[in-house]
Short mmCIF file of C-alpha atoms and ligand atoms in Angstrom, two decimals:
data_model
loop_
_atom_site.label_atom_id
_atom_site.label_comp_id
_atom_site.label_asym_id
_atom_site.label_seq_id
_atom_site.Cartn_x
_atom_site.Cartn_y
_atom_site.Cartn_z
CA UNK A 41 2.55 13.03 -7.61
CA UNK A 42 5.42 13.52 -5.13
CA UNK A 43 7.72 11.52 -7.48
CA UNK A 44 11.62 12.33 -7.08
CA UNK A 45 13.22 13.54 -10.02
CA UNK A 46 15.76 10.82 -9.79
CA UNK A 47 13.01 8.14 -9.99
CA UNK A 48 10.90 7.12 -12.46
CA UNK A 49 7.11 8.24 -12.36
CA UNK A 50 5.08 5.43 -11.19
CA UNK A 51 2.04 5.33 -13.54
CA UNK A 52 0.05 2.92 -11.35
CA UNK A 53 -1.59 5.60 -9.29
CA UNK A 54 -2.33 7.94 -12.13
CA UNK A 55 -5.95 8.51 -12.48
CA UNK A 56 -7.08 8.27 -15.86
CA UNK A 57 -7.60 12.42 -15.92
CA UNK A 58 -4.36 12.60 -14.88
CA UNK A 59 -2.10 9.62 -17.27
CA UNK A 60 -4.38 12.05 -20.14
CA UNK A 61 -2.72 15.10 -19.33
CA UNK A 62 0.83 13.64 -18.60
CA UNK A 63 0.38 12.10 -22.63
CA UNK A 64 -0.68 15.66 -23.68
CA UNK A 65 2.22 17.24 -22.15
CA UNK A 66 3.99 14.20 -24.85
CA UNK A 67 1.80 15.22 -27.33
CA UNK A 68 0.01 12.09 -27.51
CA UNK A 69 -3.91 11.54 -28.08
CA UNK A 70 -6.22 10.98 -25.12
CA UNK A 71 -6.93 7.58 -25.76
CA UNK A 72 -3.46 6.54 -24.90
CA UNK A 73 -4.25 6.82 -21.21
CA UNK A 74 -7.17 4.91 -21.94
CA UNK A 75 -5.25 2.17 -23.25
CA UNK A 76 -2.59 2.22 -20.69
CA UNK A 77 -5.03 2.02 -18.11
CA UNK A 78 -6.44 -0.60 -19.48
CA UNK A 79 -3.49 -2.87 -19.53
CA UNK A 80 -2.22 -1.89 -15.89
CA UNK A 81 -5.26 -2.44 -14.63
CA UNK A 82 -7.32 -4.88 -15.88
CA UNK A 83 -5.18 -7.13 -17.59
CA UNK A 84 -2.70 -6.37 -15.00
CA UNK A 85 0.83 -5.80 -17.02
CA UNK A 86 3.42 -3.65 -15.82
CA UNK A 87 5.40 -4.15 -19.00
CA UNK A 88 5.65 -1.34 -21.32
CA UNK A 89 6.65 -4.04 -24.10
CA UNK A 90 3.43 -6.05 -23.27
CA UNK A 91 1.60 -3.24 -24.27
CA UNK A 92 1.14 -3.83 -28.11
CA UNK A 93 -1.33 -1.68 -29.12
CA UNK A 94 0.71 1.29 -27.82
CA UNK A 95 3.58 2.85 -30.97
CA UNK A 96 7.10 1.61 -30.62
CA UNK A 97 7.96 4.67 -30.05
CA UNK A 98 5.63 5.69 -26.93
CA UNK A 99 6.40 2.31 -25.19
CA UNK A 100 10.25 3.28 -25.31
CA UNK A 101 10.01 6.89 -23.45
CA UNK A 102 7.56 5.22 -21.18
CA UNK A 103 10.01 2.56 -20.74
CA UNK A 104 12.65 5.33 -20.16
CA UNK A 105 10.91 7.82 -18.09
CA UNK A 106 8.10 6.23 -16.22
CA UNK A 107 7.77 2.43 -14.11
CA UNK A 108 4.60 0.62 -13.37
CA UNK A 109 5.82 -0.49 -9.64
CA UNK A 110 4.09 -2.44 -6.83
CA UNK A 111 4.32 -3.10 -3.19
CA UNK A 112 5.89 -6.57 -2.71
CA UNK A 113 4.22 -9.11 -0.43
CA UNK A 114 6.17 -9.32 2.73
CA UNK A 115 3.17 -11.99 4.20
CA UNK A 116 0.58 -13.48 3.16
CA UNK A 117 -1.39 -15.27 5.70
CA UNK A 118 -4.38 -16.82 5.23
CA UNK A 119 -7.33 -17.58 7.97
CA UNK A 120 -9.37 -20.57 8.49
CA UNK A 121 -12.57 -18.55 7.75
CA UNK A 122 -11.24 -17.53 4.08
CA UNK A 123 -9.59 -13.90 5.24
CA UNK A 124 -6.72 -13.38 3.93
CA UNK A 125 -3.74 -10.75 5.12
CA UNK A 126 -1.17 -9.50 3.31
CA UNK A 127 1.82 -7.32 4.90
CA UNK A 128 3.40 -5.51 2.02
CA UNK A 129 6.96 -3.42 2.20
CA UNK A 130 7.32 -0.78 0.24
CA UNK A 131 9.78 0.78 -1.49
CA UNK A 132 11.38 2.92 1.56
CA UNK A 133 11.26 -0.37 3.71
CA UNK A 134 7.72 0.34 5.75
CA UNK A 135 5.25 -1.99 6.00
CA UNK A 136 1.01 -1.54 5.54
CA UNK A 137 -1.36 -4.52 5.45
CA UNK A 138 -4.21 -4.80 3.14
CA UNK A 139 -7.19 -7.59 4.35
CA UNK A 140 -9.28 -9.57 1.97
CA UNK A 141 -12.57 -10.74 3.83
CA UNK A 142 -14.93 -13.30 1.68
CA UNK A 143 -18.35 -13.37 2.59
CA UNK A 144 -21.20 -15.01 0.49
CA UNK A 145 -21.84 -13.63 -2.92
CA UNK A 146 -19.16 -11.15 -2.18
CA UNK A 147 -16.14 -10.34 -1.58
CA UNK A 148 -14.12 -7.26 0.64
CA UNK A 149 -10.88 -5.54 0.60
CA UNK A 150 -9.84 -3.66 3.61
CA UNK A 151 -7.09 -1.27 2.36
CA UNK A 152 -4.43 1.20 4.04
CA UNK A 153 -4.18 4.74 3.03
CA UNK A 154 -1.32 5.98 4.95
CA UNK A 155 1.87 4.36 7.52
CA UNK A 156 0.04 4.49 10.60
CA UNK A 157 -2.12 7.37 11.52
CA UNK A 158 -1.97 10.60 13.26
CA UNK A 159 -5.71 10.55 15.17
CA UNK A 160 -4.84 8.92 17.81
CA UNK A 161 -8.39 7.02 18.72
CA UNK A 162 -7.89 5.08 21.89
CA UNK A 163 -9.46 1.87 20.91
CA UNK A 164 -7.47 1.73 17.38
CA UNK A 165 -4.40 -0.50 17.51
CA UNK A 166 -2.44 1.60 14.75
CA UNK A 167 -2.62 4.78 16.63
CA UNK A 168 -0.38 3.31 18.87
CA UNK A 169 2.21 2.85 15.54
CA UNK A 170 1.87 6.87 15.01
CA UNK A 171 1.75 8.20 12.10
CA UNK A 172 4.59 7.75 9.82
CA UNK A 173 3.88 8.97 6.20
CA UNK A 174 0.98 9.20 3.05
CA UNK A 175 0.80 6.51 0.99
CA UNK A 176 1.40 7.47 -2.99
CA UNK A 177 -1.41 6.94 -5.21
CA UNK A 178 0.72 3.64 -6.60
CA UNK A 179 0.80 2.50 -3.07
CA UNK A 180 -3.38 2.44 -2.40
CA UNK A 181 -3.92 1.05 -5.44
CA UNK A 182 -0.96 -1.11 -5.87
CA UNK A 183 -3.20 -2.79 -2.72
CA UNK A 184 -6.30 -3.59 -4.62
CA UNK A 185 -3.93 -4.56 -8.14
CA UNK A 186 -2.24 -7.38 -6.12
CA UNK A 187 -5.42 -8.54 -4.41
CA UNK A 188 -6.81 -8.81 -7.88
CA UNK A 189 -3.96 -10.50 -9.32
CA UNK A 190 -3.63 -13.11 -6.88
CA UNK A 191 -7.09 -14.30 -5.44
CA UNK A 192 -8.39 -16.56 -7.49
CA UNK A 193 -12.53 -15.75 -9.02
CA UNK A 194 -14.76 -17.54 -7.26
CA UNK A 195 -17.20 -19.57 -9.22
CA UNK A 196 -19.94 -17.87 -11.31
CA UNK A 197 -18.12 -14.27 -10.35
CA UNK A 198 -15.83 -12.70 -12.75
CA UNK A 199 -13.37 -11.79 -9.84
CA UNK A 200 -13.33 -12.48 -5.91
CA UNK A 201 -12.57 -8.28 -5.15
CA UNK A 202 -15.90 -7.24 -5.32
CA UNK A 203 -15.89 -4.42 -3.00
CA UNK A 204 -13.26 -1.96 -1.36
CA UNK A 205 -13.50 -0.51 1.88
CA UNK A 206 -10.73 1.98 2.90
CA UNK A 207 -10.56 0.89 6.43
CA UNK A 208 -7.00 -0.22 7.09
CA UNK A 209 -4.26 1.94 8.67
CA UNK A 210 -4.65 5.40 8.32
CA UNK A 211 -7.44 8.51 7.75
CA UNK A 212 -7.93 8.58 4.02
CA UNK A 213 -8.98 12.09 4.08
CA UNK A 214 -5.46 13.24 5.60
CA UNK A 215 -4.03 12.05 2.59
CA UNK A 216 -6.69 13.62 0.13
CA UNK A 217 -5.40 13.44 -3.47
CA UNK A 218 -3.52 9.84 -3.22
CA UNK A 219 -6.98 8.55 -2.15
CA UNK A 220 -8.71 10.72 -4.09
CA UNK A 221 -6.68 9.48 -7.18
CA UNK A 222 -7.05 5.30 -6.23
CA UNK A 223 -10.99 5.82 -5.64
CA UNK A 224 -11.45 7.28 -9.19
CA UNK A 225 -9.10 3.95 -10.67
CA UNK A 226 -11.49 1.96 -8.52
CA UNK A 227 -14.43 3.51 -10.07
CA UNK A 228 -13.20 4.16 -13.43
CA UNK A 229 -14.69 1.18 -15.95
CA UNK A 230 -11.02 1.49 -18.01
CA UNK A 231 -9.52 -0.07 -14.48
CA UNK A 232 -11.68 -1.97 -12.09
CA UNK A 233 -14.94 -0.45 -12.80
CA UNK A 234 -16.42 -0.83 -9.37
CA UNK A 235 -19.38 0.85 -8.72
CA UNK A 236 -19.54 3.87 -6.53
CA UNK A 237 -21.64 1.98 -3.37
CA UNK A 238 -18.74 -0.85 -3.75
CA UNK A 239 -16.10 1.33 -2.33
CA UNK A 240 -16.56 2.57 0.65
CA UNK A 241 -14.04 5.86 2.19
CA UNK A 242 -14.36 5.55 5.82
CA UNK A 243 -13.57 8.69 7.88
CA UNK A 244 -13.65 9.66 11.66
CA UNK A 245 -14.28 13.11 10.49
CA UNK A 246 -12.15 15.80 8.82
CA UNK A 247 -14.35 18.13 8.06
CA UNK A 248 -13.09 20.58 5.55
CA UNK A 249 -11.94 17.42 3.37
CA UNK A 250 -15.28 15.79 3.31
CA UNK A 251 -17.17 19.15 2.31
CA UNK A 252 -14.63 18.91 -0.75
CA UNK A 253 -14.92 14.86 -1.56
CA UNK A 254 -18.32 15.22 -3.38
CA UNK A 255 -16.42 17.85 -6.22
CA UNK A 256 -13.96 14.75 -6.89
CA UNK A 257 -15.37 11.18 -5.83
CA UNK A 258 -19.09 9.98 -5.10
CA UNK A 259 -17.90 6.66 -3.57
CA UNK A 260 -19.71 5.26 -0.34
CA UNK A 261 -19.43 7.30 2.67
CA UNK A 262 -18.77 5.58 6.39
CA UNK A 263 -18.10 7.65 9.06
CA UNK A 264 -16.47 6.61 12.54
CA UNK A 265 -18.80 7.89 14.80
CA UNK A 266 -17.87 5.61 18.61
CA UNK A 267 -19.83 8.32 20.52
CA UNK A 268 -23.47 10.20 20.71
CA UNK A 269 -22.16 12.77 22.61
CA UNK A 270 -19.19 15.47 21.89
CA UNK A 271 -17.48 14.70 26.13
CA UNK A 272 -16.83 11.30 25.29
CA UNK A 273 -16.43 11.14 21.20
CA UNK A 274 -13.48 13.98 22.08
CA UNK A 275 -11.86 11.25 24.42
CA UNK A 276 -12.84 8.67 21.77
CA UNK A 277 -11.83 9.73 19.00
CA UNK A 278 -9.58 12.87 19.57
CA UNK A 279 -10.15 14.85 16.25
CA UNK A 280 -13.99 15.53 17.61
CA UNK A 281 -11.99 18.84 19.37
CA UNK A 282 -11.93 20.24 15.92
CA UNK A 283 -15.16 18.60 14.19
CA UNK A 284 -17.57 18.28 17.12
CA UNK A 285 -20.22 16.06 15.94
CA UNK A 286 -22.82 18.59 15.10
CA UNK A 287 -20.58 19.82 12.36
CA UNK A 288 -19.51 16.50 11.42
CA UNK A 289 -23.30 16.13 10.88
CA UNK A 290 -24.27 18.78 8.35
CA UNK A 291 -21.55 17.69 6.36
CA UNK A 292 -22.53 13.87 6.33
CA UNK A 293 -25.83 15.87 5.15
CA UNK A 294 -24.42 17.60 2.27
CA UNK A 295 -21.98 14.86 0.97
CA UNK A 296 -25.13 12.09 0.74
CA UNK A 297 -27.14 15.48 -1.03
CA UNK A 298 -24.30 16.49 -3.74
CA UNK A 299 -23.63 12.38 -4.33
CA UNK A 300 -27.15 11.58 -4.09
CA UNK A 301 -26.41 8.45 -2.13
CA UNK A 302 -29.46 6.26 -2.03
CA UNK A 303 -27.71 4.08 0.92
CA UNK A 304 -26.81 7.75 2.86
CA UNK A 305 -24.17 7.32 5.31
CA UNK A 306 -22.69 3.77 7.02
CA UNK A 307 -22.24 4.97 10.94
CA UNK A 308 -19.70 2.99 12.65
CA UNK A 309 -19.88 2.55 16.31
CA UNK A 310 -17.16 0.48 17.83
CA UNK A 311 -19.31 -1.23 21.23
CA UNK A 312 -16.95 -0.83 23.98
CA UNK A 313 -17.96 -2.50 27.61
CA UNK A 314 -19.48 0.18 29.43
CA UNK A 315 -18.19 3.48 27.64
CA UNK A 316 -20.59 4.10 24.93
CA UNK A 317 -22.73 0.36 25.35
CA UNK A 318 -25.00 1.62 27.89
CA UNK A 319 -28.84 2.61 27.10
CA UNK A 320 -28.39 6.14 27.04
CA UNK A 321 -26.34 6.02 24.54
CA UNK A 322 -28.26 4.10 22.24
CA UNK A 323 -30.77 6.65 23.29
CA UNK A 324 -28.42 9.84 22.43
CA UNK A 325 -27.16 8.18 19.34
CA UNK A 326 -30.48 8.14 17.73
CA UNK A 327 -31.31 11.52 18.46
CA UNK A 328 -27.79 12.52 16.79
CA UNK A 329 -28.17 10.43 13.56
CA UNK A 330 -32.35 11.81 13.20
CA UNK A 331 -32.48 12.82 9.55
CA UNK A 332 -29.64 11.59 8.11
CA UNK A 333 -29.94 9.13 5.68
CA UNK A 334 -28.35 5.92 6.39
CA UNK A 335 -27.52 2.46 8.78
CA UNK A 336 -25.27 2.05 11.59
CA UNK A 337 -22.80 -0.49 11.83
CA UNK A 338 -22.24 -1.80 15.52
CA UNK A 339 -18.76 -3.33 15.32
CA UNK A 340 -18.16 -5.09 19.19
CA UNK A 341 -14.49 -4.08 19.87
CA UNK A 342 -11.51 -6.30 18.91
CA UNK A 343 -9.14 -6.52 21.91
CA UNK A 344 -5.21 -6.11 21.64
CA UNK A 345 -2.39 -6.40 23.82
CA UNK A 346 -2.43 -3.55 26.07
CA UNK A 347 -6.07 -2.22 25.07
CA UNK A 348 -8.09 -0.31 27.69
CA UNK A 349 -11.48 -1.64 26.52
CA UNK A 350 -13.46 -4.19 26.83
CA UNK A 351 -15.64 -6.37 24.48
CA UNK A 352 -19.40 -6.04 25.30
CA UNK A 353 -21.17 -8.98 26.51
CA UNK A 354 -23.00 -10.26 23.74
CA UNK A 355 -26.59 -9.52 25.46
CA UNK A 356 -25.31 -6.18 25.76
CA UNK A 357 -24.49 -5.83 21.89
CA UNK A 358 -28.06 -7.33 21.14
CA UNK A 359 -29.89 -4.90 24.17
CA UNK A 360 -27.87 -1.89 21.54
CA UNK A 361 -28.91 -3.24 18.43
CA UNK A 362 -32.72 -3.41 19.10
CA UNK A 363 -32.90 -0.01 21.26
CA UNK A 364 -31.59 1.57 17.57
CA UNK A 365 -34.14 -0.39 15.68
CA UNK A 366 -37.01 0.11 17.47
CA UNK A 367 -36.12 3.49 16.77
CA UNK A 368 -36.06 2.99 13.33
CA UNK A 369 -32.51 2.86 12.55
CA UNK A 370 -31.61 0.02 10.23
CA UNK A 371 -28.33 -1.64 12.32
CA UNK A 372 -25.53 -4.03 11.04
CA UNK A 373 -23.39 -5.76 13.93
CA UNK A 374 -20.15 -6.70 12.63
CA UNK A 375 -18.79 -9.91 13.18
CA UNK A 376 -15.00 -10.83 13.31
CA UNK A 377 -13.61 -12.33 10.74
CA UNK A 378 -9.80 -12.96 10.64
CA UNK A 379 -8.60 -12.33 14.35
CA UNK A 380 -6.80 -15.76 14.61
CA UNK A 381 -4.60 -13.93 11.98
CA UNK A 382 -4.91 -10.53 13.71
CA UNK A 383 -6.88 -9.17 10.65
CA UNK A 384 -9.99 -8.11 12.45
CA UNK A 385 -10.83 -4.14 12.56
CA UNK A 386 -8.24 -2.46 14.87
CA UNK A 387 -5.84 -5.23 15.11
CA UNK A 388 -3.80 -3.93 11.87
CA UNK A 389 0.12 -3.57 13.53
CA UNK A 390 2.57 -3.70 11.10
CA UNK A 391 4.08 -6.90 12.89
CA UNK A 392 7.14 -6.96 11.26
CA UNK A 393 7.88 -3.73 11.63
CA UNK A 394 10.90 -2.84 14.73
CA UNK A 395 7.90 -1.37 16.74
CA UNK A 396 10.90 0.42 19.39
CA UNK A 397 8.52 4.01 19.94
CA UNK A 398 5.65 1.21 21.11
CA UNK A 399 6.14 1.47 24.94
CA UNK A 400 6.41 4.96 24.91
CA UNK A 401 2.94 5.38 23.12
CA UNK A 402 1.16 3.25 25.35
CA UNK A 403 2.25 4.94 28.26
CA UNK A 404 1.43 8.67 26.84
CA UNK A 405 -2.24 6.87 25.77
CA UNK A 406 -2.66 5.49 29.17
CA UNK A 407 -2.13 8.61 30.70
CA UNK A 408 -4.74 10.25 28.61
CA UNK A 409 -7.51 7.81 29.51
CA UNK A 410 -9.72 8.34 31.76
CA UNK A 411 -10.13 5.25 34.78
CA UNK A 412 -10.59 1.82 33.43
CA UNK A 413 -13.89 1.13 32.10
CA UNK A 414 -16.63 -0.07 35.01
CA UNK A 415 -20.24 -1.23 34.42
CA UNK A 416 -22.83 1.43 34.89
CA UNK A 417 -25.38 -1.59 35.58
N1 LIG B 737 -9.36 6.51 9.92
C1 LIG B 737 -10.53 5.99 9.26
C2 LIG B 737 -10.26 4.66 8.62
C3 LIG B 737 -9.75 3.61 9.58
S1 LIG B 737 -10.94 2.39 9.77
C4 LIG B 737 -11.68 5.93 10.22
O1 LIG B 737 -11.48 6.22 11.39
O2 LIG B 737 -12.80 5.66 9.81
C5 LIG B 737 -11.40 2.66 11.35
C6 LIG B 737 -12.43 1.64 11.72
O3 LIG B 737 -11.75 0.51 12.28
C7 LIG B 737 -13.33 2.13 12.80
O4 LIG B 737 -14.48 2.76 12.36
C8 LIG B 737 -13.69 0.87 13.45
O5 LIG B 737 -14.73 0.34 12.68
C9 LIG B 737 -12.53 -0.03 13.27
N2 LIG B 737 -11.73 -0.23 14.48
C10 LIG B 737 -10.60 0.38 14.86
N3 LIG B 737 -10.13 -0.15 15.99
C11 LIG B 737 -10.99 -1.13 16.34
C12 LIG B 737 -11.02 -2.08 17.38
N4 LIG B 737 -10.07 -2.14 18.31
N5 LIG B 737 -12.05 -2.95 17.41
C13 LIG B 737 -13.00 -2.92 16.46
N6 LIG B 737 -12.99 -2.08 15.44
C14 LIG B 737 -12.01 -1.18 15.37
#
């Protein structure tokens, strides 16, 4: 926890392993971290006094020493189609969003793991924002606690959250123990007892952390792939330098063997016009995924101000799509949901942020592109 001593420890993003051994340090039993749990995060109190089956005497150091403190709600917007964004400020005045997407018989949250990000993929919208700092623990979670709090259950479902996909601003896996910390609260059945295929970790690749993740998490794996080919996933997505895909590949392999994920691996391919659209690359792409166990997840790109892509014509999407089945590949295309409140995948800009260091990224990213797009056919 990179708490200050001057503040308080914010319990929110405590995993239960860890609340246990803060209370032993107290000398307190380990079912004290059970109940606390419990009360921050399913019954959603942040009030030590609330907390009645906890001693007098434990609910006054906690009051003392510790805080249970969330991001406040800067924005909330909400979408004609249901989605729902929320820009939230936190405590050292930056801003992340946090998307809630309904769909039939269930219901998605998008969450941020860091202030911008430091990967600098050319079709993202927050790599333009840079990267800025981890989230806490508090901070991820604090994202799905609100979202809980405040949508209302739909009818016949206990709650409208039902899944939680870490594909917001930021690379979870460059801030490993916050995320690391949230997934287990997601999972854990003392806080919002999800199960493991509900959340989803989405990562374009850091290597080294993923061949850890399996020691400390079994949640769903989706990896940012964009490219079939190492030339154009380095221009893509510019951490490929240091995990070519081959790499990335074996340890896709060994994180859906030591989780034993039924579902394997969710490849996401964002379709951009004439870059990585084109037959061949359907073609290369299914030679890449061969043997790994899972689906792809075409997601046509989402446009934004100053973008160097285009959207796919739909024919083209649909040409991509059945290419990958017929060669077996079971293939989502992901629709946009949201984008009238700039919610959609890529669009997340922290809009009230002062965004001065903007021009000067896009002119640095424009100089590292290669010529605009053209039609190979
Ligand atoms: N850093 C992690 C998590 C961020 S989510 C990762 O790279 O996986 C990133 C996802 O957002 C991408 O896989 C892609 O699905 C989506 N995305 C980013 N920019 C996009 C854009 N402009 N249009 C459509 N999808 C985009």
């Amino acid at each position: 926890m990179a708490a200050e001593t001057s503040t308080p420890l914010n319990l929110l993003g405590y995993s239960r392993s860890q609340l246990t051994e803060l209370l032993a340090q107290w000398g307190e039993p380990r079912f004290r971290a059970t109940q606390l749990v419990k009360w921050m995060h399913q019954r959603g109190v942040t009030d030590f006094d609330a907390m009645t089956d906890v001693s007098r005497k434990l609910r006054e150091r906690l009051s003392r020493e510790t805080e249970v403190a969330l991001p406040e709600i800067a924005l909330e917007k909400a979408s004609g189609d249901g989605t729902v964004k929320w820009v939230l400020r936190l405590a050292d005045g930056n801003a992340i969003e946090t998307v809630f997407i309904p769909e039939s018989g269930r219901g998605t949250l998008c969450i941020s793991s860091q202030v911008g990000c430091a990967l600098d993929c050319t079709f993202c919208s927050t790599a333009q924002q840079g990267f800025n700092r981890n989230l806490t623990a508090a901070e991820i979670i604090g994202q799905v606690w609100l979202a809980m709090q405040r949508l209302p259950a739909p009818e016949g479902r206990p709650r409208a959250v039902s899944n939680v996909v870490l594909m917001g601003m930021g690379e979870p896996l460059a801030n490993y123990d916050a995320v690391v910390a949230a997934c287990q609260l997601m999972t854990d059945d003392n806080a919002y007892g999800l199960s493991r295929r509900r959340v989803t970790l989405s990562t374009s690749g850091l290597v080294p952390a993923l061949d850890r993740l399996s020691e400390d998490t079994d949640v769903a794996l989706a990896v940012s792939l964009h490219a079939p080919n190492d030339a154009l996933r380095d221009r893509l997505v510019p951490i490929n330098r240091k995990y070519p895909i081959a790499r990335l590949m074996e340890s896709c392999r060994r994180y859906v063997e030591a989780t034993g994920a039924h579902s394997g691996v969710t490849f996401e391919y964002v379709l951009l016009a004439g870059v990585n659209d084109r037959p061949e690359h359907a073609n290369q792409l299914a030679g890449v995924l061969r043997g790994i166990p899972g689906k792809i997840n075409l997601i046509p790109f989402n446009p934004f101000p100053g973008a160097p892509f285009d959207r796919p014509a739909e024919a083209d999407i649909e040409r991509f799509e059945r290419q990958l089945q017929k060669a077996g590949y079971v293939t989502t295309v992901r629709r946009t949901r949201g984008d009238d409140i700039d919610a959609a995948c890529g669009q997340l800009v922290g809009q009230v942020e002062d965004r001065t260091n903007r021009g000067m990224r896009m002119i640095r990213l424009h100089a590292e592109l290669p010529e605009r797009p053209r039609r190979a056919s």
